[in-house]
Amino acid sequence: SGETPREPLALQETKLWGDMPDPKAIPTWSANQNGIAPAGAAAALPIDYRSMFTSDMFATMSDTCCRTIFFPPGHGVRLPLDFELDGPFAKRIRNFVANRNTLLFNGADSYTIEFMNRYFAYEIKQVPVISGFKRRESLMVLGDPSTASAIPSAYAVERRVGASYYGGLPDKIAPTEDMVSVDTLSLPGASIIIYNNWPRVPTGTPAFITRYCQIEDPYTEGGQPMKVEVLECPAAEGRGFPCSCGFIHFVGWDWLGSNNNVWDSSVLNGDDMSLFFSLGDTTKPKGATKSTTQRLAPEQIFQVNDQEDCSGPNCHF
């Protein structure tokens, strides 16, 4: 016949919405892949990081629960280190962690250590990297009451079945030029050590997790929260002042898989968040794409919290 062949209805409807995206361009996880692409180095400016930490958005986040803020390599020099310790911005940083949230520093460096020491009253000391490191095996190390069993599942030993990679970290890691290690004896009590080079003295670790806890001021109604050492939380709770605690992860090298979905809470990229608060620099920083800033709109960030259940053991000390 002379009729022009008609396209299938489904295809006609598709064209009403314009060209469909290439399915291969949509990030899709597969067991035969190594997960999503690494996060890349930090791109925001120091003033952008300051704007993020002083924003109303972060103020709201510091009063809510169950999020992880991921900072990529290069974040250290961008972290603000001059907030007054009794001022509102330093308090928000402490409150964010204490309200059962997590800071995750990948590619952590000496500036990261300074940030942790300043705002969380730690006395962590950096030591030279003079050897490789092995996953923690010893149950007790002098001055460190953590145990190997306390290591979160996100740091599980890497597992491969044939050509498939299921994530995790190796049993041993070799030193790299940019690796940063700290003295395990300088860590606060109940820290979780992922790797160390024991029995070397000083014993160093390039990967650890600290806990930070607070209680409501027991002396003044409406007073400021007070820091409590983790090991003293049972005693505080016995007196009617329960601790509220969160975590700070320190990874002293570029762990390429750390931005994969291996964590127990909603993960936000702190560098992307800082780019969202960029103060009008007309030369867009490398990595600051339109889609990145749009998906980090404050209302979207807050909506994530509506689906979180903070009543379980993952949220409480």
Short mmCIF file of C-alpha atoms in Angstrom, two decimals:
data_model
loop_
_atom_site.label_atom_id
_atom_site.label_comp_id
_atom_site.label_asym_id
_atom_site.label_seq_id
_atom_site.Cartn_x
_atom_site.Cartn_y
_atom_site.Cartn_z
CA SER A 1 0.00 0.00 0.00
CA GLY A 2 1.03 3.65 -0.26
CA GLU A 3 0.68 4.36 3.48
CA THR A 4 3.74 5.53 5.38
CA PRO A 5 4.71 3.00 8.09
CA ARG A 6 3.67 4.29 11.51
CA GLU A 7 6.07 4.28 14.43
CA PRO A 8 5.17 2.26 17.52
CA LEU A 9 3.08 4.25 20.01
CA ALA A 10 5.73 3.92 22.73
CA LEU A 11 8.31 5.55 20.48
CA GLN A 12 5.88 8.34 19.54
CA GLU A 13 5.28 9.07 23.22
CA THR A 14 8.99 9.08 23.88
CA LYS A 15 9.60 11.72 21.25
CA LEU A 16 7.07 14.01 22.92
CA TRP A 17 9.55 14.33 25.76
CA GLY A 18 12.59 14.92 23.55
CA ASP A 19 15.61 12.68 23.06
CA MET A 20 16.05 9.99 25.68
CA PRO A 21 19.42 9.85 27.45
CA ASP A 22 21.90 7.19 26.52
CA PRO A 23 21.37 4.35 29.06
CA LYS A 24 25.12 3.78 29.11
CA ALA A 25 25.60 7.34 30.40
CA ILE A 26 23.59 6.64 33.55
CA PRO A 27 25.83 5.42 36.42
CA THR A 28 24.82 1.84 37.13
CA TRP A 29 26.42 -0.44 39.69
CA SER A 30 27.53 -3.89 38.66
CA ALA A 31 29.26 -6.63 40.62
CA ASN A 32 31.86 -6.77 37.85
CA GLN A 33 32.83 -3.14 38.40
CA ASN A 34 34.74 -1.40 41.15
CA GLY A 35 31.78 0.78 42.08
CA ILE A 36 31.23 4.45 41.22
CA ALA A 37 34.10 6.65 40.08
CA PRO A 38 36.33 8.13 42.81
CA ALA A 39 35.14 11.47 44.14
CA GLY A 40 38.14 13.42 42.85
CA ALA A 41 40.13 16.10 44.63
CA ALA A 42 38.58 19.07 46.43
CA ALA A 43 37.67 21.92 44.08
CA ALA A 44 35.94 24.49 46.29
CA LEU A 45 37.80 27.50 47.67
CA PRO A 46 38.61 28.02 51.36
CA ILE A 47 36.02 30.84 51.48
CA ASP A 48 33.43 28.36 50.16
CA TYR A 49 34.19 25.92 52.98
CA ARG A 50 33.85 28.76 55.48
CA SER A 51 30.52 29.75 53.93
CA MET A 52 29.25 26.18 54.21
CA PHE A 53 30.19 25.84 57.89
CA THR A 54 28.65 29.24 58.72
CA SER A 55 25.47 28.67 56.69
CA ASP A 56 21.94 28.28 58.00
CA MET A 57 21.88 24.91 56.26
CA PHE A 58 24.75 23.55 58.36
CA ALA A 59 23.17 25.09 61.47
CA THR A 60 20.05 23.03 60.78
CA MET A 61 22.06 19.91 60.02
CA SER A 62 23.95 20.27 63.31
CA ASP A 63 20.65 19.85 65.19
CA THR A 64 19.56 16.72 63.28
CA CYS A 65 20.76 13.14 63.09
CA CYS A 66 22.23 10.42 60.97
CA ARG A 67 24.24 11.96 58.15
CA THR A 68 27.83 11.57 56.96
CA ILE A 69 29.70 14.48 55.38
CA PHE A 70 32.48 13.16 53.12
CA PHE A 71 35.53 15.37 52.45
CA PRO A 72 37.74 14.38 49.47
CA PRO A 73 41.54 14.69 49.25
CA GLY A 74 42.74 18.29 49.30
CA HIS A 75 40.15 19.36 51.86
CA GLY A 76 42.68 20.05 54.62
CA VAL A 77 44.04 23.40 53.47
CA ARG A 78 40.45 24.55 52.86
CA LEU A 79 39.13 23.84 56.37
CA PRO A 80 38.49 26.94 58.53
CA LEU A 81 40.81 26.89 61.54
CA ASP A 82 40.08 30.26 63.17
CA PHE A 83 36.53 30.01 64.51
CA GLU A 84 36.30 31.16 68.13
CA LEU A 85 35.97 28.03 70.27
CA ASP A 86 33.10 29.51 72.29
CA GLY A 87 31.48 31.04 69.22
CA PRO A 88 28.44 29.73 67.34
CA PHE A 89 30.29 28.18 64.39
CA ALA A 90 32.67 26.02 66.43
CA LYS A 91 29.70 24.88 68.55
CA ARG A 92 27.82 23.85 65.41
CA ILE A 93 30.75 21.68 64.31
CA ARG A 94 30.81 19.94 67.70
CA ASN A 95 27.02 19.66 67.84
CA PHE A 96 26.89 18.14 64.36
CA VAL A 97 29.07 15.22 65.42
CA ALA A 98 27.56 14.88 68.89
CA ASN A 99 24.07 14.66 67.38
CA ARG A 100 24.92 11.21 66.00
CA ASN A 101 26.40 12.38 62.71
CA THR A 102 29.76 11.61 61.09
CA LEU A 103 32.62 13.54 59.51
CA LEU A 104 34.62 11.44 57.05
CA PHE A 105 38.00 12.87 55.98
CA ASN A 106 39.53 11.04 53.01
CA GLY A 107 43.09 12.02 52.15
CA ALA A 108 43.38 13.54 55.64
CA ASP A 109 46.50 15.57 56.37
CA SER A 110 48.13 17.78 59.02
CA TYR A 111 45.43 20.43 58.56
CA THR A 112 42.78 17.80 59.25
CA ILE A 113 44.58 16.92 62.48
CA GLU A 114 44.68 20.61 63.44
CA PHE A 115 40.95 20.93 62.70
CA MET A 116 40.13 17.92 64.90
CA ASN A 117 42.40 19.07 67.72
CA ARG A 118 41.03 22.62 67.73
CA TYR A 119 37.30 21.99 67.62
CA PHE A 120 37.10 18.69 69.52
CA ALA A 121 39.81 19.35 72.13
CA TYR A 122 41.94 16.41 71.00
CA GLU A 123 45.72 16.18 71.29
CA ILE A 124 46.43 14.00 68.28
CA LYS A 125 50.07 13.97 67.18
CA GLN A 126 51.35 13.24 63.70
CA VAL A 127 54.26 10.79 63.31
CA PRO A 128 56.40 10.01 60.25
CA VAL A 129 55.33 7.19 57.95
CA ILE A 130 58.31 4.83 58.09
CA SER A 131 56.70 1.49 57.27
CA GLY A 132 53.68 -0.21 55.84
CA PHE A 133 50.61 -0.93 57.95
CA LYS A 134 48.58 -4.03 58.72
CA ARG A 135 44.95 -4.33 59.67
CA ARG A 136 44.55 -4.22 63.41
CA GLU A 137 44.78 -7.65 65.04
CA SER A 138 45.87 -7.10 68.63
CA LEU A 139 42.88 -6.67 70.93
CA MET A 140 44.59 -4.18 73.20
CA VAL A 141 47.27 -1.55 72.68
CA LEU A 142 48.56 0.47 75.64
CA GLY A 143 46.46 3.61 76.00
CA ASP A 144 43.96 2.45 73.40
CA PRO A 145 40.88 0.62 74.75
CA SER A 146 39.34 -0.10 71.34
CA THR A 147 39.15 -3.61 69.96
CA ALA A 148 39.53 -5.04 66.49
CA SER A 149 35.90 -6.16 66.56
CA ALA A 150 34.83 -2.50 66.74
CA ILE A 151 35.90 -1.85 63.12
CA PRO A 152 32.79 -0.94 61.07
CA SER A 153 31.72 -3.16 58.20
CA ALA A 154 32.56 -0.36 55.73
CA TYR A 155 36.24 -1.15 56.38
CA ALA A 156 35.84 -4.88 55.78
CA VAL A 157 38.66 -6.86 54.18
CA GLU A 158 38.44 -6.67 50.41
CA ARG A 159 36.71 -9.61 48.76
CA ARG A 160 37.06 -10.83 45.21
CA VAL A 161 35.30 -13.74 43.57
CA GLY A 162 36.75 -14.37 40.16
CA ALA A 163 36.68 -11.08 38.28
CA SER A 164 34.11 -9.53 40.63
CA TYR A 165 35.23 -7.05 43.29
CA TYR A 166 32.98 -6.57 46.31
CA GLY A 167 34.78 -3.68 47.98
CA GLY A 168 36.69 -3.47 51.22
CA LEU A 169 40.29 -2.70 52.11
CA PRO A 170 43.40 -4.89 51.83
CA ASP A 171 44.98 -6.66 54.78
CA LYS A 172 48.15 -4.59 54.36
CA ILE A 173 48.82 -1.17 52.86
CA ALA A 174 52.15 0.14 51.66
CA PRO A 175 53.33 3.65 52.54
CA THR A 176 52.78 6.35 49.93
CA GLU A 177 54.40 9.74 49.51
CA ASP A 178 51.31 11.62 50.70
CA MET A 179 50.23 9.22 53.48
CA VAL A 180 49.70 10.73 56.95
CA SER A 181 49.95 8.77 60.20
CA VAL A 182 49.34 9.65 63.85
CA ASP A 183 50.58 8.26 67.16
CA THR A 184 48.02 5.80 68.51
CA LEU A 185 48.84 6.84 72.09
CA SER A 186 47.74 10.40 71.29
CA LEU A 187 44.23 9.32 70.26
CA PRO A 188 41.28 9.86 72.61
CA GLY A 189 39.96 6.87 74.54
CA ALA A 190 37.84 4.29 72.73
CA SER A 191 39.14 5.29 69.31
CA ILE A 192 38.80 2.61 66.64
CA ILE A 193 42.06 1.77 64.87
CA ILE A 194 41.81 0.28 61.38
CA TYR A 195 45.53 -0.10 60.61
CA ASN A 196 48.68 0.17 62.69
CA ASN A 197 52.35 -0.79 62.53
CA TRP A 198 52.62 -2.30 66.00
CA PRO A 199 55.05 -3.25 67.58
CA ARG A 200 56.94 -0.23 66.25
CA VAL A 201 57.28 2.60 68.76
CA PRO A 202 55.73 5.04 68.39
CA THR A 203 52.93 2.98 66.93
CA GLY A 204 51.35 4.82 64.03
CA THR A 205 47.98 4.55 62.34
CA PRO A 206 46.88 6.15 59.04
CA ALA A 207 43.24 5.12 59.49
CA PHE A 208 41.19 5.51 62.66
CA ILE A 209 37.83 6.63 63.99
CA THR A 210 37.31 8.84 67.02
CA ARG A 211 34.06 9.24 68.94
CA TYR A 212 32.93 12.58 70.26
CA CYS A 213 30.26 12.78 72.96
CA GLN A 214 28.32 15.53 74.73
CA ILE A 215 25.72 15.81 77.46
CA GLU A 216 23.35 18.62 78.28
CA ASP A 217 24.73 21.03 80.88
CA PRO A 218 23.85 19.36 84.21
CA TYR A 219 24.43 22.56 86.18
CA THR A 220 22.62 25.26 84.20
CA GLU A 221 19.18 24.95 82.65
CA GLY A 222 19.46 25.76 78.97
CA GLY A 223 23.25 25.81 79.21
CA GLN A 224 25.66 24.80 76.47
CA PRO A 225 26.35 21.08 75.87
CA MET A 226 29.45 19.74 77.60
CA LYS A 227 32.05 17.37 76.19
CA VAL A 228 32.32 13.99 77.90
CA GLU A 229 35.10 11.49 77.37
CA VAL A 230 33.66 8.36 75.79
CA LEU A 231 34.89 6.15 78.63
CA GLU A 232 33.02 8.32 81.14
CA CYS A 233 29.66 8.08 79.35
CA PRO A 234 28.41 5.09 81.40
CA ALA A 235 29.03 7.05 84.61
CA ALA A 236 27.31 10.14 83.20
CA GLU A 237 24.32 8.09 82.12
CA GLY A 238 24.16 6.50 85.56
CA ARG A 239 23.67 9.99 86.99
CA GLY A 240 20.87 10.76 84.58
CA PHE A 241 22.85 12.52 81.85
CA PRO A 242 22.93 10.27 78.77
CA CYS A 243 25.63 10.88 76.17
CA SER A 244 24.93 11.74 72.58
CA CYS A 245 27.84 10.69 70.34
CA GLY A 246 29.03 10.76 66.76
CA PHE A 247 32.11 9.75 64.79
CA ILE A 248 35.06 11.32 62.97
CA HIS A 249 36.78 9.12 60.38
CA PHE A 250 40.41 9.86 59.48
CA VAL A 251 41.80 8.18 56.33
CA GLY A 252 45.37 9.39 55.80
CA TRP A 253 45.61 8.52 52.10
CA ASP A 254 43.35 8.68 49.06
CA TRP A 255 41.05 5.71 49.53
CA LEU A 256 39.54 5.61 46.06
CA GLY A 257 36.52 3.56 47.09
CA SER A 258 35.53 5.63 50.11
CA ASN A 259 32.78 7.55 48.31
CA ASN A 260 30.94 4.36 47.41
CA ASN A 261 27.69 3.53 49.18
CA VAL A 262 29.35 1.57 52.01
CA TRP A 263 28.24 3.73 54.93
CA ASP A 264 25.31 3.34 57.30
CA SER A 265 23.85 6.82 56.78
CA SER A 266 23.09 9.33 54.05
CA VAL A 267 26.38 10.62 52.61
CA LEU A 268 26.89 14.20 51.41
CA ASN A 269 30.05 15.45 49.71
CA GLY A 270 31.34 18.37 51.76
CA ASP A 271 33.22 19.82 48.79
CA ASP A 272 30.05 19.81 46.67
CA MET A 273 28.19 21.44 49.53
CA SER A 274 30.87 24.14 49.71
CA LEU A 275 30.67 24.72 45.95
CA PHE A 276 26.94 25.30 46.41
CA PHE A 277 27.83 28.22 48.69
CA SER A 278 30.42 29.66 46.31
CA LEU A 279 30.32 33.44 46.69
CA GLY A 280 29.82 34.36 43.08
CA ASP A 281 33.21 33.53 41.56
CA THR A 282 32.53 33.90 37.83
CA THR A 283 35.24 31.41 36.92
CA LYS A 284 33.53 28.17 37.85
CA PRO A 285 35.91 25.94 39.89
CA LYS A 286 36.88 22.68 38.26
CA GLY A 287 34.24 20.13 39.13
CA ALA A 288 31.47 22.63 39.88
CA THR A 289 28.89 21.42 37.39
CA LYS A 290 25.32 22.62 37.16
CA SER A 291 23.91 19.25 38.12
CA THR A 292 26.15 19.10 41.19
CA THR A 293 24.89 22.38 42.62
CA GLN A 294 21.27 21.66 41.80
CA ARG A 295 21.15 18.32 43.57
CA LEU A 296 22.55 19.88 46.72
CA ALA A 297 19.72 22.36 47.18
CA PRO A 298 19.10 22.76 50.94
CA GLU A 299 15.54 21.51 50.83
CA GLN A 300 16.70 18.26 49.23
CA ILE A 301 19.33 17.77 51.91
CA PHE A 302 16.78 18.20 54.67
CA GLN A 303 14.28 15.86 53.06
CA VAL A 304 16.79 13.01 53.45
CA ASN A 305 16.42 13.22 57.20
CA ASP A 306 12.68 12.52 57.03
CA GLN A 307 13.42 8.92 56.07
CA GLU A 308 16.05 8.25 58.72
CA ASP A 309 15.25 6.23 61.84
CA CYS A 310 17.35 7.52 64.72
CA SER A 311 15.89 5.22 67.34
CA GLY A 312 18.18 2.27 66.70
CA PRO A 313 21.71 1.40 67.84
CA ASN A 314 23.34 3.01 64.80
CA CYS A 315 22.42 6.44 66.12
CA HIS A 316 23.16 6.13 69.83
CA PHE A 317 26.29 5.54 71.89
#
